């Protein structure tokens, strides 16, 4: 009979999969125990900060197998999406992936109004086919970027600049915006760095602390407000002792700070082993999954809000470029996903040979500032290649970027070419049309990125 022996082979394969799943489950159980009885906890939270969108199980599995991992993907994904190849001899990281099974079944059709079976003219029930999903999981293998070679990765959207105190205003504004309660600064007589009041529904942070400490405290207290508000816990039917609440808040704060590159050297968790000693495995898993979930949500919300704040500041700067009577300049770079991807980093001769043209719609405004008396296209090129302004977030000024200058009331656009610049006659009008910004005679307030307060107060 054709295909003989396949049933036996399938049974053996299923047995092997089940054994591997059992081994991974045992590894997870052991890993959870080790986290709370060793110095592994901080290292685990570092891994969690890199993989905040992964489940607790997979974050822990990645950490146990490759603690220094920073970006993982499957073998085919590295090839097709990133044009990179896994190095020969590299050992993969095994994680658990969903593999749901879809089943179809004939069932009696139910009338939604009467909740009774629908009958045919002959009195027999009318049947319909329904599809349902049975949850299943399988073992899959991923590799870290350090295990691959190939094309450089595109710059990640992670706003790594936010780790610096230079961007303190943006960071704190984002924390305020995502906090479920108001935040204010005051003198705290108890000596605490901050606290959340379930009664007054507010967060208070100690005045006069360093910017770095203020950021950390803000994250810690917002976590309390999100997770440990008295009314929220009562509604959820949760009861957590003070130590559990502190472990969760401090762990979330550590994870978020680690993600944004804030100094985490002051964090320590000497109470973790004692806290976990009287918890069963289910309780530990619940707290760890809470920490992972809230950290992930916190990071995603912070990234989104900080990017919005930056875009608001950039829109304000571009408006100032077109509407101010003062001499100014603006830097534009090609927007990801636009038609400009066809000519990114290419000289003007490349565009001409292929019948392409520069279009303002392909660009995004990156940075703007006042034009000093001695500023020229050459000095601007040098400034954005040698010593970037502290608040500049784009890449070094490169071929295909555009510099718009406003001098003595005249706006001109200049394409950075392989050698020198090429003037663009339509770029300024294209940008004005896209952004609906038009020249104005009124004085427009000058803006520097350190003036972010203005952009935030006038959003």
Short mmCIF file of C-alpha atoms in Angstrom, two decimals:
data_model
loop_
_atom_site.label_atom_id
_atom_site.label_comp_id
_atom_site.label_asym_id
_atom_site.label_seq_id
_atom_site.Cartn_x
_atom_site.Cartn_y
_atom_site.Cartn_z
CA UNK A 1 0.00 0.00 0.00
CA UNK A 2 1.37 3.41 -0.98
CA UNK A 3 2.57 5.53 1.89
CA UNK A 4 2.90 2.55 4.25
CA UNK A 5 4.59 3.31 7.55
CA UNK A 6 3.63 6.99 7.55
CA UNK A 7 1.31 6.55 10.57
CA UNK A 8 4.18 5.10 12.61
CA UNK A 9 6.48 7.93 11.52
CA UNK A 10 3.86 10.55 12.44
CA UNK A 11 3.37 8.96 15.86
CA UNK A 12 7.11 9.00 16.49
CA UNK A 13 7.33 12.64 15.38
CA UNK A 14 4.46 13.58 17.70
CA UNK A 15 6.10 11.72 20.57
CA UNK A 16 9.34 13.58 19.91
CA UNK A 17 7.51 16.95 19.85
CA UNK A 18 5.75 16.14 23.11
CA UNK A 19 9.05 15.20 24.74
CA UNK A 20 10.67 18.44 23.59
CA UNK A 21 7.69 20.45 24.88
CA UNK A 22 7.97 18.67 28.23
CA UNK A 23 11.69 19.48 28.41
CA UNK A 24 11.02 23.15 27.68
CA UNK A 25 8.26 23.29 30.30
CA UNK A 26 10.63 21.80 32.89
CA UNK A 27 13.26 24.33 31.88
CA UNK A 28 10.74 27.13 32.41
CA UNK A 29 9.81 25.87 35.87
CA UNK A 30 13.46 25.70 36.86
CA UNK A 31 14.11 29.11 35.36
CA UNK A 32 11.33 30.72 37.37
CA UNK A 33 12.76 29.27 40.60
CA UNK A 34 16.29 30.41 39.74
CA UNK A 35 15.17 33.95 38.96
CA UNK A 36 14.06 34.53 42.52
CA UNK A 37 16.91 32.77 44.31
CA UNK A 38 19.93 34.28 42.59
CA UNK A 39 21.31 37.46 41.06
CA UNK A 40 19.68 36.42 37.80
CA UNK A 41 16.66 38.67 38.40
CA UNK A 42 18.20 41.92 37.13
CA UNK A 43 19.65 40.10 34.12
CA UNK A 44 16.24 38.64 33.35
CA UNK A 45 14.63 42.10 33.50
CA UNK A 46 17.26 43.37 31.05
CA UNK A 47 16.22 40.63 28.63
CA UNK A 48 12.57 41.50 29.21
CA UNK A 49 13.27 45.13 28.25
CA UNK A 50 14.59 43.96 24.86
CA UNK A 51 11.71 41.56 24.23
CA UNK A 52 8.81 43.29 25.96
CA UNK A 53 6.30 42.13 23.34
CA UNK A 54 7.10 38.44 23.94
CA UNK A 55 5.23 36.25 26.40
CA UNK A 56 6.74 35.63 29.83
CA UNK A 57 7.58 32.04 28.82
CA UNK A 58 9.43 33.06 25.66
CA UNK A 59 11.24 35.97 27.32
CA UNK A 60 12.51 33.58 29.96
CA UNK A 61 13.45 30.93 27.38
CA UNK A 62 15.46 33.47 25.37
CA UNK A 63 17.20 34.64 28.54
CA UNK A 64 18.05 31.13 29.69
CA UNK A 65 19.56 30.16 26.34
CA UNK A 66 21.17 33.45 25.25
CA UNK A 67 21.14 36.19 27.92
CA UNK A 68 22.85 38.71 25.63
CA UNK A 69 20.26 38.43 22.83
CA UNK A 70 18.98 41.75 21.48
CA UNK A 71 16.91 40.94 18.36
CA UNK A 72 15.67 37.49 17.36
CA UNK A 73 13.99 36.12 14.23
CA UNK A 74 13.55 32.81 12.47
CA UNK A 75 16.01 31.44 9.92
CA UNK A 76 13.81 32.30 6.92
CA UNK A 77 12.86 35.70 8.36
CA UNK A 78 16.53 36.71 8.59
CA UNK A 79 16.96 35.79 4.91
CA UNK A 80 13.77 37.24 3.43
CA UNK A 81 13.07 40.27 5.61
CA UNK A 82 16.57 41.40 6.57
CA UNK A 83 18.81 39.85 3.85
CA UNK A 84 21.01 38.29 6.50
CA UNK A 85 22.25 34.71 6.83
CA UNK A 86 22.60 32.67 10.01
CA UNK A 87 26.28 31.81 10.50
CA UNK A 88 27.32 28.21 10.05
CA UNK A 89 27.35 26.23 13.28
CA UNK A 90 25.21 28.66 15.29
CA UNK A 91 22.88 27.03 17.82
CA UNK A 92 19.30 28.26 17.65
CA UNK A 93 17.14 29.52 20.53
CA UNK A 94 14.07 27.38 21.08
CA UNK A 95 10.83 29.18 21.94
CA UNK A 96 7.14 28.27 21.97
CA UNK A 97 4.98 29.43 19.06
CA UNK A 98 1.21 29.17 18.66
CA UNK A 99 0.08 26.56 16.11
CA UNK A 100 -3.73 26.60 16.32
CA UNK A 101 -5.77 23.90 14.57
CA UNK A 102 -8.94 24.91 12.71
CA UNK A 103 -11.75 22.38 12.71
CA UNK A 104 -15.10 22.39 10.89
CA UNK A 105 -18.28 20.83 12.17
CA UNK A 106 -21.91 20.50 11.05
CA UNK A 107 -24.27 21.85 13.72
CA UNK A 108 -27.94 22.76 13.94
CA UNK A 109 -28.65 26.30 12.79
CA UNK A 110 -30.06 28.45 15.62
CA UNK A 111 -32.47 31.35 15.12
CA UNK A 112 -30.78 34.33 16.90
CA UNK A 113 -34.16 35.84 17.82
CA UNK A 114 -35.80 32.76 19.36
CA UNK A 115 -32.65 30.76 20.16
CA UNK A 116 -34.53 27.76 18.77
CA UNK A 117 -33.32 25.43 15.98
CA UNK A 118 -34.28 26.55 12.46
CA UNK A 119 -36.45 23.86 10.85
CA UNK A 120 -36.76 22.91 7.20
CA UNK A 121 -40.23 22.59 5.59
CA UNK A 122 -40.14 18.86 6.36
CA UNK A 123 -39.58 19.58 10.05
CA UNK A 124 -35.97 18.45 10.24
CA UNK A 125 -33.31 20.81 11.68
CA UNK A 126 -31.42 22.96 9.19
CA UNK A 127 -27.67 22.41 9.46
CA UNK A 128 -24.76 24.80 8.99
CA UNK A 129 -21.01 24.45 8.98
CA UNK A 130 -19.08 26.27 11.70
CA UNK A 131 -15.33 26.65 12.09
CA UNK A 132 -13.59 26.83 15.46
CA UNK A 133 -10.00 27.02 16.58
CA UNK A 134 -8.26 24.61 18.94
CA UNK A 135 -5.24 26.21 20.61
CA UNK A 136 -2.02 24.27 20.05
CA UNK A 137 1.64 25.15 20.46
CA UNK A 138 4.85 24.01 18.83
CA UNK A 139 8.58 24.44 19.31
CA UNK A 140 10.20 26.88 16.90
CA UNK A 141 13.80 28.04 16.56
CA UNK A 142 14.99 31.64 16.34
CA UNK A 143 18.45 33.21 16.11
CA UNK A 144 19.84 36.43 17.54
CA UNK A 145 21.21 39.13 15.23
CA UNK A 146 24.71 38.44 16.61
CA UNK A 147 24.41 34.95 15.09
CA UNK A 148 23.91 36.35 11.57
CA UNK A 149 25.88 38.12 8.84
CA UNK A 150 24.62 40.28 5.99
CA UNK A 151 23.15 43.68 5.23
CA UNK A 152 23.11 46.25 8.04
CA UNK A 153 19.81 46.37 9.87
CA UNK A 154 17.60 49.40 9.29
CA UNK A 155 17.70 51.78 12.22
CA UNK A 156 15.18 50.65 14.80
CA UNK A 157 12.41 52.99 15.82
CA UNK A 158 13.49 52.77 19.44
CA UNK A 159 14.13 56.36 20.54
CA UNK A 160 17.49 55.65 22.13
CA UNK A 161 18.16 59.37 22.48
CA UNK A 162 15.53 59.41 25.20
CA UNK A 163 17.99 57.78 27.56
CA UNK A 164 19.90 61.03 27.82
CA UNK A 165 18.99 63.77 30.27
CA UNK A 166 19.16 66.20 27.35
CA UNK A 167 15.62 65.01 26.55
CA UNK A 168 14.32 65.23 30.08
CA UNK A 169 11.40 67.51 29.10
CA UNK A 170 10.16 65.10 26.42
CA UNK A 171 10.50 62.09 28.71
CA UNK A 172 8.67 63.69 31.63
CA UNK A 173 5.93 65.07 29.39
CA UNK A 174 5.36 61.55 28.01
CA UNK A 175 5.15 60.15 31.56
CA UNK A 176 2.59 62.84 32.46
CA UNK A 177 0.55 62.08 29.35
CA UNK A 178 0.30 58.32 29.93
CA UNK A 179 -0.18 58.56 33.70
CA UNK A 180 -3.78 57.75 34.74
CA UNK A 181 -3.58 60.49 37.41
CA UNK A 182 -2.05 64.01 37.65
CA UNK A 183 1.61 64.37 38.66
CA UNK A 184 2.88 67.26 40.77
CA UNK A 185 6.16 68.19 42.48
CA UNK A 186 6.36 69.07 46.17
CA UNK A 187 8.45 68.75 49.34
CA UNK A 188 7.82 65.29 50.82
CA UNK A 189 8.36 65.41 54.57
CA UNK A 190 8.81 61.65 54.98
CA UNK A 191 11.98 61.71 52.86
CA UNK A 192 10.43 59.49 50.16
CA UNK A 193 11.36 60.20 46.56
CA UNK A 194 7.70 60.02 45.56
CA UNK A 195 4.37 58.40 46.30
CA UNK A 196 1.00 57.57 44.77
CA UNK A 197 -2.13 58.45 46.74
CA UNK A 198 -5.10 56.14 46.16
CA UNK A 199 -7.25 58.63 48.10
CA UNK A 200 -6.30 61.85 46.28
CA UNK A 201 -5.67 60.04 42.97
CA UNK A 202 -2.39 61.84 42.34
CA UNK A 203 1.34 61.22 42.16
CA UNK A 204 3.69 63.47 44.12
CA UNK A 205 7.42 63.59 43.28
CA UNK A 206 10.06 65.16 45.50
CA UNK A 207 11.27 68.56 44.32
CA UNK A 208 14.90 69.15 43.45
CA UNK A 209 16.07 65.62 42.63
CA UNK A 210 18.36 64.91 39.71
CA UNK A 211 16.65 64.56 36.34
CA UNK A 212 17.63 60.88 36.14
CA UNK A 213 16.18 60.12 39.59
CA UNK A 214 13.02 62.07 38.77
CA UNK A 215 12.49 59.99 35.63
CA UNK A 216 12.92 56.72 37.53
CA UNK A 217 10.61 57.84 40.33
CA UNK A 218 7.98 58.95 37.82
CA UNK A 219 7.94 55.51 36.16
CA UNK A 220 7.79 53.75 39.55
CA UNK A 221 4.86 55.80 40.82
CA UNK A 222 2.91 55.64 37.54
CA UNK A 223 3.23 51.84 37.79
CA UNK A 224 1.66 52.00 41.26
CA UNK A 225 -1.15 54.14 39.84
CA UNK A 226 -1.75 51.70 36.99
CA UNK A 227 -1.50 48.48 39.02
CA UNK A 228 -2.10 49.19 42.68
CA UNK A 229 -4.85 51.77 42.90
CA UNK A 230 -7.17 50.68 45.72
CA UNK A 231 -10.35 50.91 43.59
CA UNK A 232 -8.75 49.09 40.64
CA UNK A 233 -7.55 46.23 42.86
CA UNK A 234 -10.97 45.91 44.50
CA UNK A 235 -12.65 45.82 41.10
CA UNK A 236 -10.23 43.11 39.93
CA UNK A 237 -10.63 41.18 43.17
CA UNK A 238 -6.87 41.38 43.81
CA UNK A 239 -5.09 41.52 47.15
CA UNK A 240 -1.36 42.28 47.17
CA UNK A 241 0.79 42.95 50.18
CA UNK A 242 3.12 45.97 50.31
CA UNK A 243 6.21 43.94 49.37
CA UNK A 244 4.50 42.45 46.30
CA UNK A 245 3.41 45.94 45.18
CA UNK A 246 6.98 47.24 45.58
CA UNK A 247 8.51 44.29 43.72
CA UNK A 248 6.13 44.86 40.81
CA UNK A 249 6.59 48.64 40.67
CA UNK A 250 10.38 48.49 41.03
CA UNK A 251 10.64 45.71 38.44
CA UNK A 252 8.56 47.62 35.89
CA UNK A 253 10.59 50.78 36.55
CA UNK A 254 13.86 48.87 36.11
CA UNK A 255 12.66 47.27 32.85
CA UNK A 256 11.43 50.55 31.35
CA UNK A 257 14.59 52.42 32.41
CA UNK A 258 16.74 49.65 30.93
CA UNK A 259 14.88 49.93 27.62
CA UNK A 260 15.44 53.66 27.36
CA UNK A 261 19.08 53.47 28.41
CA UNK A 262 18.63 55.23 31.75
CA UNK A 263 21.20 54.48 34.44
CA UNK A 264 20.05 51.37 36.33
CA UNK A 265 23.13 50.94 38.53
CA UNK A 266 21.25 52.06 41.66
CA UNK A 267 18.65 49.33 41.39
CA UNK A 268 18.96 46.30 43.64
CA UNK A 269 16.49 43.60 44.56
CA UNK A 270 17.86 42.07 47.77
CA UNK A 271 14.33 41.32 48.93
CA UNK A 272 13.39 39.16 45.91
CA UNK A 273 14.41 35.81 47.40
CA UNK A 274 12.55 36.54 50.64
CA UNK A 275 9.50 37.80 48.79
CA UNK A 276 9.30 34.71 46.59
CA UNK A 277 10.00 32.13 49.30
CA UNK A 278 6.39 32.01 50.50
CA UNK A 279 4.84 32.10 46.99
CA UNK A 280 3.81 29.07 44.97
CA UNK A 281 4.67 28.73 41.29
CA UNK A 282 1.29 30.04 40.14
CA UNK A 283 1.66 33.24 42.19
CA UNK A 284 5.19 33.82 40.93
CA UNK A 285 4.13 33.34 37.32
CA UNK A 286 1.20 35.71 37.81
CA UNK A 287 3.44 38.47 39.19
CA UNK A 288 6.07 37.94 36.48
CA UNK A 289 3.46 38.04 33.73
CA UNK A 290 2.02 41.23 35.26
CA UNK A 291 5.49 42.80 35.28
CA UNK A 292 6.08 41.76 31.65
CA UNK A 293 2.65 42.97 30.47
CA UNK A 294 2.77 46.34 32.23
CA UNK A 295 6.41 46.95 31.21
CA UNK A 296 5.51 46.25 27.58
CA UNK A 297 2.48 48.54 27.66
CA UNK A 298 4.51 51.26 29.42
CA UNK A 299 7.32 51.09 26.86
CA UNK A 300 4.96 51.11 23.87
CA UNK A 301 2.97 54.06 25.24
CA UNK A 302 6.15 56.01 26.05
CA UNK A 303 7.62 55.42 22.58
CA UNK A 304 4.38 56.47 20.89
CA UNK A 305 3.93 59.60 23.01
CA UNK A 306 7.56 60.72 22.74
CA UNK A 307 7.44 60.34 18.98
CA UNK A 308 4.22 62.40 18.91
CA UNK A 309 5.88 65.13 20.99
CA UNK A 310 8.86 65.16 18.65
CA UNK A 311 6.60 65.34 15.60
CA UNK A 312 4.71 68.24 17.19
CA UNK A 313 8.01 70.06 17.80
CA UNK A 314 9.10 69.35 14.22
CA UNK A 315 5.80 70.67 12.82
CA UNK A 316 6.28 73.82 14.87
CA UNK A 317 9.82 74.20 13.55
CA UNK A 318 8.76 73.72 9.93
CA UNK A 319 5.99 76.29 10.39
CA UNK A 320 8.57 78.69 11.83
CA UNK A 321 10.82 78.08 8.81
CA UNK A 322 8.10 79.19 6.39
CA UNK A 323 6.30 81.84 8.44
CA UNK A 324 9.03 83.57 10.44
CA UNK A 325 10.61 86.76 9.17
CA UNK A 326 13.90 85.64 10.69
CA UNK A 327 16.62 83.82 8.74
CA UNK A 328 16.29 80.08 9.39
CA UNK A 329 17.17 76.69 7.91
CA UNK A 330 15.56 73.24 7.92
CA UNK A 331 16.87 69.71 7.34
CA UNK A 332 14.73 67.18 5.45
CA UNK A 333 15.38 63.46 5.04
CA UNK A 334 13.57 60.79 3.03
CA UNK A 335 10.58 59.27 4.80
CA UNK A 336 10.61 55.48 5.26
CA UNK A 337 8.09 53.73 3.02
CA UNK A 338 7.85 56.62 0.54
CA UNK A 339 8.77 56.65 -3.15
CA UNK A 340 11.98 58.28 -2.02
CA UNK A 341 13.27 54.82 -1.06
CA UNK A 342 14.10 54.51 -4.80
CA UNK A 343 16.69 57.26 -4.62
CA UNK A 344 17.75 57.38 -0.97
CA UNK A 345 21.49 58.23 -0.72
CA UNK A 346 21.70 58.60 -4.53
CA UNK A 347 23.18 61.55 -6.41
CA UNK A 348 21.24 63.72 -8.85
CA UNK A 349 22.79 61.98 -11.88
CA UNK A 350 21.28 58.68 -10.67
CA UNK A 351 17.81 60.25 -10.63
CA UNK A 352 18.26 61.82 -14.06
CA UNK A 353 19.41 58.55 -15.62
CA UNK A 354 16.27 56.78 -14.35
CA UNK A 355 13.79 59.55 -14.98
CA UNK A 356 13.15 60.13 -11.26
CA UNK A 357 12.47 63.48 -9.63
CA UNK A 358 12.74 64.76 -6.07
CA UNK A 359 9.31 65.14 -4.48
CA UNK A 360 8.66 66.99 -1.22
CA UNK A 361 6.04 64.37 -0.33
CA UNK A 362 8.83 61.77 -0.01
CA UNK A 363 10.48 63.73 2.83
CA UNK A 364 9.97 64.50 6.48
CA UNK A 365 11.17 67.57 8.35
CA UNK A 366 13.91 66.51 10.78
CA UNK A 367 15.41 69.65 12.32
CA UNK A 368 15.31 73.44 12.15
CA UNK A 369 17.04 76.40 13.78
CA UNK A 370 18.03 80.02 13.39
CA UNK A 371 20.42 80.83 10.57
CA UNK A 372 23.54 82.54 11.94
CA UNK A 373 25.31 85.31 9.99
CA UNK A 374 28.20 83.06 8.99
CA UNK A 375 26.08 80.01 8.14
CA UNK A 376 26.37 78.67 4.59
CA UNK A 377 25.42 75.38 2.95
CA UNK A 378 28.98 74.23 3.57
CA UNK A 379 29.00 75.09 7.28
CA UNK A 380 25.60 73.41 7.72
CA UNK A 381 26.94 70.28 6.02
CA UNK A 382 29.92 70.31 8.39
CA UNK A 383 27.72 70.91 11.45
CA UNK A 384 25.53 67.90 10.71
CA UNK A 385 28.44 65.60 9.92
CA UNK A 386 31.05 66.50 12.50
CA UNK A 387 29.39 67.83 15.66
CA UNK A 388 25.63 67.26 15.66
CA UNK A 389 23.49 69.52 17.86
CA UNK A 390 22.56 67.64 21.03
CA UNK A 391 18.87 67.59 20.11
CA UNK A 392 19.34 66.40 16.51
CA UNK A 393 17.70 63.03 15.85
CA UNK A 394 18.41 62.39 12.16
CA UNK A 395 21.34 60.67 10.49
CA UNK A 396 24.43 62.62 9.40
CA UNK A 397 23.66 64.94 6.50
CA UNK A 398 23.99 62.72 3.43
CA UNK A 399 23.35 62.53 -0.30
CA UNK A 400 19.57 62.81 -1.04
CA UNK A 401 18.90 64.97 2.05
CA UNK A 402 17.50 68.46 1.43
CA UNK A 403 18.44 71.72 3.15
CA UNK A 404 15.94 74.57 2.97
CA UNK A 405 17.30 78.04 3.77
CA UNK A 406 15.43 81.25 4.42
CA UNK A 407 17.64 84.30 4.00
CA UNK A 408 16.44 87.89 3.59
CA UNK A 409 12.90 86.58 3.17
CA UNK A 410 13.78 84.23 0.29
CA UNK A 411 13.28 80.47 0.63
CA UNK A 412 15.50 78.12 -1.37
CA UNK A 413 15.85 74.30 -1.29
CA UNK A 414 19.12 72.45 -1.92
CA UNK A 415 19.58 68.74 -2.66
CA UNK A 416 22.73 67.25 -1.11
CA UNK A 417 24.50 65.78 -4.16
CA UNK A 418 27.53 63.52 -4.45
CA UNK A 419 29.57 66.73 -4.73
CA UNK A 420 28.05 69.92 -3.42
CA UNK A 421 24.36 70.84 -3.68
CA UNK A 422 21.73 71.07 -6.43
CA UNK A 423 19.01 73.69 -6.07
CA UNK A 424 15.41 72.41 -6.22
CA UNK A 425 12.92 74.87 -7.69
CA UNK A 426 9.68 73.18 -6.58
CA UNK A 427 10.55 71.60 -3.21
CA UNK A 428 9.48 74.52 -0.99
CA UNK A 429 6.09 74.88 -2.69
CA UNK A 430 5.57 71.10 -2.47
CA UNK A 431 6.20 71.14 1.27
CA UNK A 432 3.92 74.15 1.79
CA UNK A 433 1.13 72.40 -0.08
CA UNK A 434 1.58 69.14 1.85
CA UNK A 435 1.72 70.78 5.28
CA UNK A 436 -0.77 73.55 4.39
CA UNK A 437 1.77 76.09 5.61
CA UNK A 438 1.99 79.40 3.77
CA UNK A 439 4.35 82.35 4.12
CA UNK A 440 3.15 84.98 6.58
CA UNK A 441 4.28 88.49 7.37
CA UNK A 442 3.68 88.24 11.13
CA UNK A 443 6.57 87.55 13.48
CA UNK A 444 6.66 83.89 14.50
CA UNK A 445 8.26 82.90 17.81
CA UNK A 446 11.73 81.39 17.28
CA UNK A 447 12.01 77.77 18.42
CA UNK A 448 14.95 75.72 19.59
CA UNK A 449 14.45 72.10 20.59
CA UNK A 450 15.39 73.06 24.13
CA UNK A 451 12.21 75.18 23.90
CA UNK A 452 10.07 72.04 23.77
CA UNK A 453 7.89 73.54 26.46
CA UNK A 454 6.49 75.91 23.85
CA UNK A 455 5.59 73.11 21.47
CA UNK A 456 3.97 71.07 24.24
CA UNK A 457 2.00 73.97 25.69
CA UNK A 458 0.68 74.97 22.26
CA UNK A 459 -0.22 71.52 20.95
#
